[in-house]
Coordinates of C-alpha atoms in Angstrom, one line a residue:
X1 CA 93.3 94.6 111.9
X2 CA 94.0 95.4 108.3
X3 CA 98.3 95.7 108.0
X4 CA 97.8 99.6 107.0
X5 CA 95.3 100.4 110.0
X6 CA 96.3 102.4 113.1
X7 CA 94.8 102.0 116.3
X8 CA 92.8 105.5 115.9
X9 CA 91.0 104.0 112.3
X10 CA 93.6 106.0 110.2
X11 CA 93.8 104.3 107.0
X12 CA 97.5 104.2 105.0
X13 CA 97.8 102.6 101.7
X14 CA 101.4 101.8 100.7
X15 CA 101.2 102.9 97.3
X16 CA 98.5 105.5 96.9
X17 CA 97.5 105.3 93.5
X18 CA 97.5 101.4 93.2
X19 CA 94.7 98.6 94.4
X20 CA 95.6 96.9 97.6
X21 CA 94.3 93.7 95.9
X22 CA 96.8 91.3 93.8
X23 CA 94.7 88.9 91.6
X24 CA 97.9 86.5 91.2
X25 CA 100.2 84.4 93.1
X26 CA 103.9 85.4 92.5
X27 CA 106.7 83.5 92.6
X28 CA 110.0 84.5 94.7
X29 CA 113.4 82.7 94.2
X30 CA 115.8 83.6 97.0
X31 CA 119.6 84.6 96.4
X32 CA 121.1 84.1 99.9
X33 CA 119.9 82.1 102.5
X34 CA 121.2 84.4 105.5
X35 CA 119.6 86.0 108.6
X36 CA 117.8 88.5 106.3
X37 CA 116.5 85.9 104.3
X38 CA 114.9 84.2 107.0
X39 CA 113.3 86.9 108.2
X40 CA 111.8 87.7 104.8
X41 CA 110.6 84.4 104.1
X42 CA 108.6 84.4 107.0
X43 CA 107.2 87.2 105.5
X44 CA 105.9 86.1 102.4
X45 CA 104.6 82.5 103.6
X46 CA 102.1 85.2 105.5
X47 CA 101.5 87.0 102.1
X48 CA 98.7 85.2 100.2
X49 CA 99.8 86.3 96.9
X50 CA 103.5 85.6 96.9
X51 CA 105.2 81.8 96.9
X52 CA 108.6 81.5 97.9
X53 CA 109.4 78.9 95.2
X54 CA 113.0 78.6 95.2
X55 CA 115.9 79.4 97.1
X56 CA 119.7 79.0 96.7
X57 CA 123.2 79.0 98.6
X58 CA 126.6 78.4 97.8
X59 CA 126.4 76.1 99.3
X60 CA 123.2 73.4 98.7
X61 CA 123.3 72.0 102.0
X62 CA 122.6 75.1 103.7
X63 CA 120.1 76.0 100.9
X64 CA 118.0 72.6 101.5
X65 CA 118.2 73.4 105.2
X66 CA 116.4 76.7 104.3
X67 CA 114.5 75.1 102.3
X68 CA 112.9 72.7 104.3
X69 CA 112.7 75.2 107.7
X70 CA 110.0 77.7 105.4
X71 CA 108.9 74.8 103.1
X72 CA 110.2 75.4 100.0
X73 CA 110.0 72.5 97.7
X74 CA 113.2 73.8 95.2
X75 CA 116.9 74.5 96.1
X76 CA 119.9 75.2 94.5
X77 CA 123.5 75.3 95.3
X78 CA 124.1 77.3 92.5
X79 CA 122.5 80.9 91.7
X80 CA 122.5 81.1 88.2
X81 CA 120.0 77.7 88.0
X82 CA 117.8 79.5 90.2
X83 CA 118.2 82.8 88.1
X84 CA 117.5 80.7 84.9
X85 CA 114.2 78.8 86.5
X86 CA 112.0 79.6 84.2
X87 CA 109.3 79.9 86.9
X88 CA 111.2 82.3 89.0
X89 CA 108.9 85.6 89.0
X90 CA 111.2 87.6 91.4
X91 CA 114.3 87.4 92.7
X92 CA 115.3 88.2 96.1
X93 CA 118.6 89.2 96.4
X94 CA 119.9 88.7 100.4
X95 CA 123.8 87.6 100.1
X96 CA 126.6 89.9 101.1
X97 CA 126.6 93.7 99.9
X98 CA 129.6 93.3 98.1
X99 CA 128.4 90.8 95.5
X100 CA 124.7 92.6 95.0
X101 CA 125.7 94.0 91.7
X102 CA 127.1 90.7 90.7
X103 CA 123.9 89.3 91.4
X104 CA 121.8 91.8 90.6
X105 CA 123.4 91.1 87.3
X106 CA 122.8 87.8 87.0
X107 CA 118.9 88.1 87.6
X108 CA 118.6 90.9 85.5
X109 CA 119.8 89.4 82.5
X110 CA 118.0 86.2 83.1
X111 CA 115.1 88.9 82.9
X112 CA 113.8 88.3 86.7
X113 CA 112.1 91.8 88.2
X114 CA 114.5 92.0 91.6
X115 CA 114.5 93.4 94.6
X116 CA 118.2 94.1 96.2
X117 CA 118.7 94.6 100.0
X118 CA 120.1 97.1 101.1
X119 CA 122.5 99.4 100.6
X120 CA 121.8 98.3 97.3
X121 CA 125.8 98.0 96.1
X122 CA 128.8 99.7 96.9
X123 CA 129.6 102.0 94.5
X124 CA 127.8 104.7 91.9
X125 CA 129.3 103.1 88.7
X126 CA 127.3 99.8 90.7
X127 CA 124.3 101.3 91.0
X128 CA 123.9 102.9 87.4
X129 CA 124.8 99.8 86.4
X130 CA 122.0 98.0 88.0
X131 CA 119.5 100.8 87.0
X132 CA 120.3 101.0 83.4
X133 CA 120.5 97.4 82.9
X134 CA 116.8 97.0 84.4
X135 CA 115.1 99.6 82.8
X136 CA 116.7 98.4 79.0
X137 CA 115.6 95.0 80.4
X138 CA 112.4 96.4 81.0
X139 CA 112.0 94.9 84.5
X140 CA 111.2 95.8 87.8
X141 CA 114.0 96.8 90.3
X142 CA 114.4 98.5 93.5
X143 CA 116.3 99.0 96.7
X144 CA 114.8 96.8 100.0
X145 CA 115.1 99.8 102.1
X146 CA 111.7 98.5 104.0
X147 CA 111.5 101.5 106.2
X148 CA 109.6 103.9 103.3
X149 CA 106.8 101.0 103.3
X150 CA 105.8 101.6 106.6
X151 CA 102.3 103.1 107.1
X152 CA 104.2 105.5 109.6
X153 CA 106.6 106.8 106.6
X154 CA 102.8 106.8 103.8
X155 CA 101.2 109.0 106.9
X156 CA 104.1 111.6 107.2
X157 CA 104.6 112.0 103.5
X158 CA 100.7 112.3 103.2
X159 CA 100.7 114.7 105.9
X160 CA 103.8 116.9 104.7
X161 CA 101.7 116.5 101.2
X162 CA 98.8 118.3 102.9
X163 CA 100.1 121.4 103.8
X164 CA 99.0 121.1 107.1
X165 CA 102.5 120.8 108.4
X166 CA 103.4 124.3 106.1
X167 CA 106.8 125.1 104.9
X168 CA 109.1 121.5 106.0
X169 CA 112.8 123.2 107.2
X170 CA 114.5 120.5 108.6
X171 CA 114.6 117.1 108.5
X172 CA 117.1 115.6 111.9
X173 CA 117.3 111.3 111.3
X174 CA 119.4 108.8 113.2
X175 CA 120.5 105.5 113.2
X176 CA 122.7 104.3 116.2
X177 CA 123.6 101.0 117.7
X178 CA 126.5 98.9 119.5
X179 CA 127.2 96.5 116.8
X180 CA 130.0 94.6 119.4
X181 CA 127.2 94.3 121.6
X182 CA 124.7 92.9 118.9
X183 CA 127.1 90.8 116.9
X184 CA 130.7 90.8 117.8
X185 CA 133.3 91.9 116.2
X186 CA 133.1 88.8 113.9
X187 CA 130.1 90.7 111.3
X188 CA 130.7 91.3 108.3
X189 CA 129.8 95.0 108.6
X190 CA 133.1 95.9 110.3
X191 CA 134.5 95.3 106.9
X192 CA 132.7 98.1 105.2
X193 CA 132.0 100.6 108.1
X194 CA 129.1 102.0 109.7
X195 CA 128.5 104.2 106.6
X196 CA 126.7 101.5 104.7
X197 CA 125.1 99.6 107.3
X198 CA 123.8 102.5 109.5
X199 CA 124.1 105.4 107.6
X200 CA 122.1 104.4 104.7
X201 CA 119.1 104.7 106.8
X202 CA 119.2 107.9 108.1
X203 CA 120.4 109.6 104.8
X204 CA 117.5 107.7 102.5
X205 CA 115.2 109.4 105.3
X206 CA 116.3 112.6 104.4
X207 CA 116.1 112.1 100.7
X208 CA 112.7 110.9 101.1
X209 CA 111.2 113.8 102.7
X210 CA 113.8 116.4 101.2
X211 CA 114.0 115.2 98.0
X212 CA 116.9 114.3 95.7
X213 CA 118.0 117.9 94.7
X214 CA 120.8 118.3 97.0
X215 CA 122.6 122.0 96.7
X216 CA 125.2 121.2 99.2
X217 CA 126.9 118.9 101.8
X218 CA 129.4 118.4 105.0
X219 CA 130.2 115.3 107.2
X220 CA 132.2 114.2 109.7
X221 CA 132.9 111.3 112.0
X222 CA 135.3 109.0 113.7
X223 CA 137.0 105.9 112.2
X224 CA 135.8 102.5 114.2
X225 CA 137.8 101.7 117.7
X226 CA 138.5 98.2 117.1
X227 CA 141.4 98.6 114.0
X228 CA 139.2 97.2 111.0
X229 CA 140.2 101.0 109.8
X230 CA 136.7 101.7 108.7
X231 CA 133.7 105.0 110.0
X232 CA 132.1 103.4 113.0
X233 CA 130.4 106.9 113.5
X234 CA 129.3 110.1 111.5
X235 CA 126.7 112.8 110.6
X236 CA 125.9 114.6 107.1
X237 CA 124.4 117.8 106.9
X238 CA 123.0 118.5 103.9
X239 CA 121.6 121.5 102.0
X240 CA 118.4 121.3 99.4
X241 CA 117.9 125.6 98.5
X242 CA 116.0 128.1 100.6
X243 CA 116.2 126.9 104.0
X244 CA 115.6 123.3 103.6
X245 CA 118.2 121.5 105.4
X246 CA 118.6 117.6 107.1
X247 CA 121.2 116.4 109.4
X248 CA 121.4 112.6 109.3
X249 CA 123.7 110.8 112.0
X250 CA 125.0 107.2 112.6
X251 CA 127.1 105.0 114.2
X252 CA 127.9 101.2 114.7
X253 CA 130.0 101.7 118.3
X254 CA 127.3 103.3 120.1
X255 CA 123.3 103.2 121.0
X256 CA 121.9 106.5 119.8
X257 CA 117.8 108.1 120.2
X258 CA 117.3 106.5 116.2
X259 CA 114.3 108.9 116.0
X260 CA 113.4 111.5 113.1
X261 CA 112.4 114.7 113.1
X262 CA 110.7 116.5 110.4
X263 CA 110.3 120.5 111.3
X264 CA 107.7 122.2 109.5
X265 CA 106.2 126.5 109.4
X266 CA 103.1 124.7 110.7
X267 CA 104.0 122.3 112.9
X268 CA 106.3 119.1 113.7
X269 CA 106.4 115.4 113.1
X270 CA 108.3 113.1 115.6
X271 CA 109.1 109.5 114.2
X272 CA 109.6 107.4 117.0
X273 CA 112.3 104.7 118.2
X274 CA 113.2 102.7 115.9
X275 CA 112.7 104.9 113.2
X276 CA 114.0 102.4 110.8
X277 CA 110.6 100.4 111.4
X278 CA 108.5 102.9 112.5
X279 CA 105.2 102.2 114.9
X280 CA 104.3 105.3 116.6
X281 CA 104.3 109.2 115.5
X282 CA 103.4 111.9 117.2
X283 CA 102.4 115.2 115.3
X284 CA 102.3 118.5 116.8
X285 CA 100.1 121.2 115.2
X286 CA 101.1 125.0 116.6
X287 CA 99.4 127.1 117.9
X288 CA 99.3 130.5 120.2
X289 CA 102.7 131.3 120.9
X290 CA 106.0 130.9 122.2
X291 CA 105.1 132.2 125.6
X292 CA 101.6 131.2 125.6
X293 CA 101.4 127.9 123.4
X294 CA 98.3 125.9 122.1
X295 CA 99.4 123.2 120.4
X296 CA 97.6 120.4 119.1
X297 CA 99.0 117.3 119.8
X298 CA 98.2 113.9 118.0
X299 CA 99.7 110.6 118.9
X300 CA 99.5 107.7 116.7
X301 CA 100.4 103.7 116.6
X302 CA 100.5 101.0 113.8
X303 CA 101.0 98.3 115.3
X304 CA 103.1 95.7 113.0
X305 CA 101.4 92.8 111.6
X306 CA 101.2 89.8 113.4
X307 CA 103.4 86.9 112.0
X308 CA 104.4 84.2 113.9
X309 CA 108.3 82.9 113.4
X310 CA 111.8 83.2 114.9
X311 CA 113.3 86.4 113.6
X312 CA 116.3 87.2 113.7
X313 CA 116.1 91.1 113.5
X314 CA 114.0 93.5 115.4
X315 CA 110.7 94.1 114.0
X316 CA 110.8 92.1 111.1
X317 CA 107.2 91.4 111.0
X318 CA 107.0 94.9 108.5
X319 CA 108.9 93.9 105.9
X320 CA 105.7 92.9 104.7
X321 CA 104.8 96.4 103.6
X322 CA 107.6 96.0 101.5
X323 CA 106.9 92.9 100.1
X324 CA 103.1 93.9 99.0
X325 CA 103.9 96.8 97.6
X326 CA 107.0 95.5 95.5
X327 CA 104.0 92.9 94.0
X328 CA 101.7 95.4 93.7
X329 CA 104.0 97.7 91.4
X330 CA 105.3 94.6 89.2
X331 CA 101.2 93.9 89.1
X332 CA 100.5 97.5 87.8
X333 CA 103.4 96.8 85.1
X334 CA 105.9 99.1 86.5
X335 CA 109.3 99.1 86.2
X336 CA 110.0 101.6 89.3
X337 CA 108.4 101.8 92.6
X338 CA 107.1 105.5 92.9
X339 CA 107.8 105.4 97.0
X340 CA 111.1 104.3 96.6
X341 CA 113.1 105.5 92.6
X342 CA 116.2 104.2 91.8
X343 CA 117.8 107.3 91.3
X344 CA 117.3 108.4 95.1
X345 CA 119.2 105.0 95.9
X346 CA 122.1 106.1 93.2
X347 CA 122.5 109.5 95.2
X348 CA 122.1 108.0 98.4
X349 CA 125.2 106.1 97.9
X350 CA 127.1 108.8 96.0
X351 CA 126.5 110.7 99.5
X352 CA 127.7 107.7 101.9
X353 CA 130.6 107.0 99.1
X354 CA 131.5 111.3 99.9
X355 CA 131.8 110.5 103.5
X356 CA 133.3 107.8 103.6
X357 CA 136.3 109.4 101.9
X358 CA 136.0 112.6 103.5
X359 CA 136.2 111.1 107.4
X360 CA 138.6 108.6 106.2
X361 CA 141.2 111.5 104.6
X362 CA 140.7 113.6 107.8
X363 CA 141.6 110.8 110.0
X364 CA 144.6 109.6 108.3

């Protein structure tokens, strides 16, 4: 089944304007060889037009270890040899969130296009930082925040696009999990809080419907259980002019619904668990009325694409929507990805960044 096909024959292409086709094979050089990483190398070995060519790690026998487990013939135990490999088309940047600027940096002015994971750094002064520098660099740069690339995400914004949902009002997304179940309380992510691990998701959902033109904003939450000092939980309600409005909620100490709701004049969208890697929607067209409703209902799955490998993270298998369409746009000669601009990355954080201090000050 083509990757962008559901099971009803509904057709998605992840960047509308742009060929599916790549007539070249690029080459990826990896910052990081973490969990991530793994899971995004399995990836591209499935892509036909990308070539993970070169990886790196502090430390070079963990980066030959990678290496050899995706066969990769080149490692490093140094990043700025990789950065400056002159057949390095992309770098991948999968190391911890508090050195992405760093290395966002370093591949930038080694004039590599990039793509960051997310959240993409930790700060606003970080983020214009990275943005300016790429587009005076003239090269391609944007946020991994894989969840836009999903053929669920291209059918809702189609759909929204249409009018056949009318007037969007609300926009409700969630991310929610027990990170001491997952992990421990040995991850990294208790050191910066649930804010930028869990809450980027829900709030770059809201963006991406609401848009970026954000009149007004609250939060509130609860500072993590365990004494790292940090938000383990929160929600953000913010406000876009007339009646738009989206409420996005988080948390790192507890499982939550992680669905999203888009609320239209015309109808409804549900995003289904795990909305952060959608599969399945269901759409729900009005009709009669309160009292005596017919509403059309439509139910719809895309399955992921099927990639054999040991992930590490739960449905993995769709970064590849990402990975195609971050070729596609460097293919096209663009500097930006149209689905996912790095100024809706720069306010995202400015937003997490808000609540972070807000809850914090509140709790103290």
């Amino acid at each position: 089944m083509n990757p962008y096909e559901s099971d009803s024959g509904y057709v998605v292409t992840p960047l509308d304007n742009l060929p599916l086709g790549v007539d070249r094979k690029f080459r990826w050089g990896f910052i990081g060889c973490g969990k991530i990483a793994n899971d995004f190398a399995l990836v591209l070995n499935y892509l036909e037009s990308a070539e993970i060519y070169a990886v790196s790690a502090r430390n070079i026998d963990r980066a030959r270890a990678f290496a050899s487990s995706h066969g990769v013939e080149k490692f490093y135990g140094n990043y700025t040899e990789l950065v400056n490999d002159p057949l390095v088309d992309i770098v991948y940047v999968a190391t911890i969130t508090e050195f992405h600027a760093d290395h966002a940096k370093l591949a930038l002015n080694a004039g590599k296009h990039l793509l960051i994971e997310k959240p993409i750094a930790l700060s606003a002064g970080e983020v214009s930082m990275i943005k300016s520098l790429a587009k005076r660099k003239g090269l391609f740069c944007i946020e991994a925040m894989w969840m836009r690339f999903f053929p669920v995400m291209e059918y809702c914004r189609n759909l929204i696009k249409s009018g056949d949902l009318g007037e969007v009002e609300q926009v409700r997304a969630d991310l929610s999990f027990d990170l001491k179940r997952d992990e421990g309380l040995d991850s990294p992510t208790w050191k910066s809080g649930g804010i930028f691990d869990a809450g980027v998701y829900p709030v770059h959902q809201a963006l991406m419907i609401c848009g970026d033109h954000i009149k007004n904003s609250e939060c509130a939450g609860v500072i993590d259980c365990y004494g790292f000092g940090q938000v383990g939980a929160g929600v953000l309600h913010a406000y876009f002019g007339k009646t738009l409005t989206a409420i996005a909620t988080w948390s790192i100490l507890y499982e939550g619904a992680e669905e999203m709701d888009i609320y239209g004049s015309k109808g409804r969208i549900r995003v289904h668990s795990p909305a952060h890697s959608p599969t399945r929607v269901t759409v729900v067209k009005y009709g009669g009325s309160r009292r005596k409703p017919e509403n059309t209902i439509i139910k719809l799955e895309f399955p992921l694409p099927s990639i054999e490998g040991e992930f590490n993270f739960p449905s993995s298998e769709g970064l590849y929507y990402e990975a195609a369409a971050v070729q596609r746009c460097i293919a096209a000669g663009l500097t930006e990805c149209p689905q996912a601009p790095l100024e809706e990355s720069l306010q995202v954080i400015e937003l997490l960044i808000s609540c972070d201090r807000i809850i914090k000050s509140k709790a103290s």
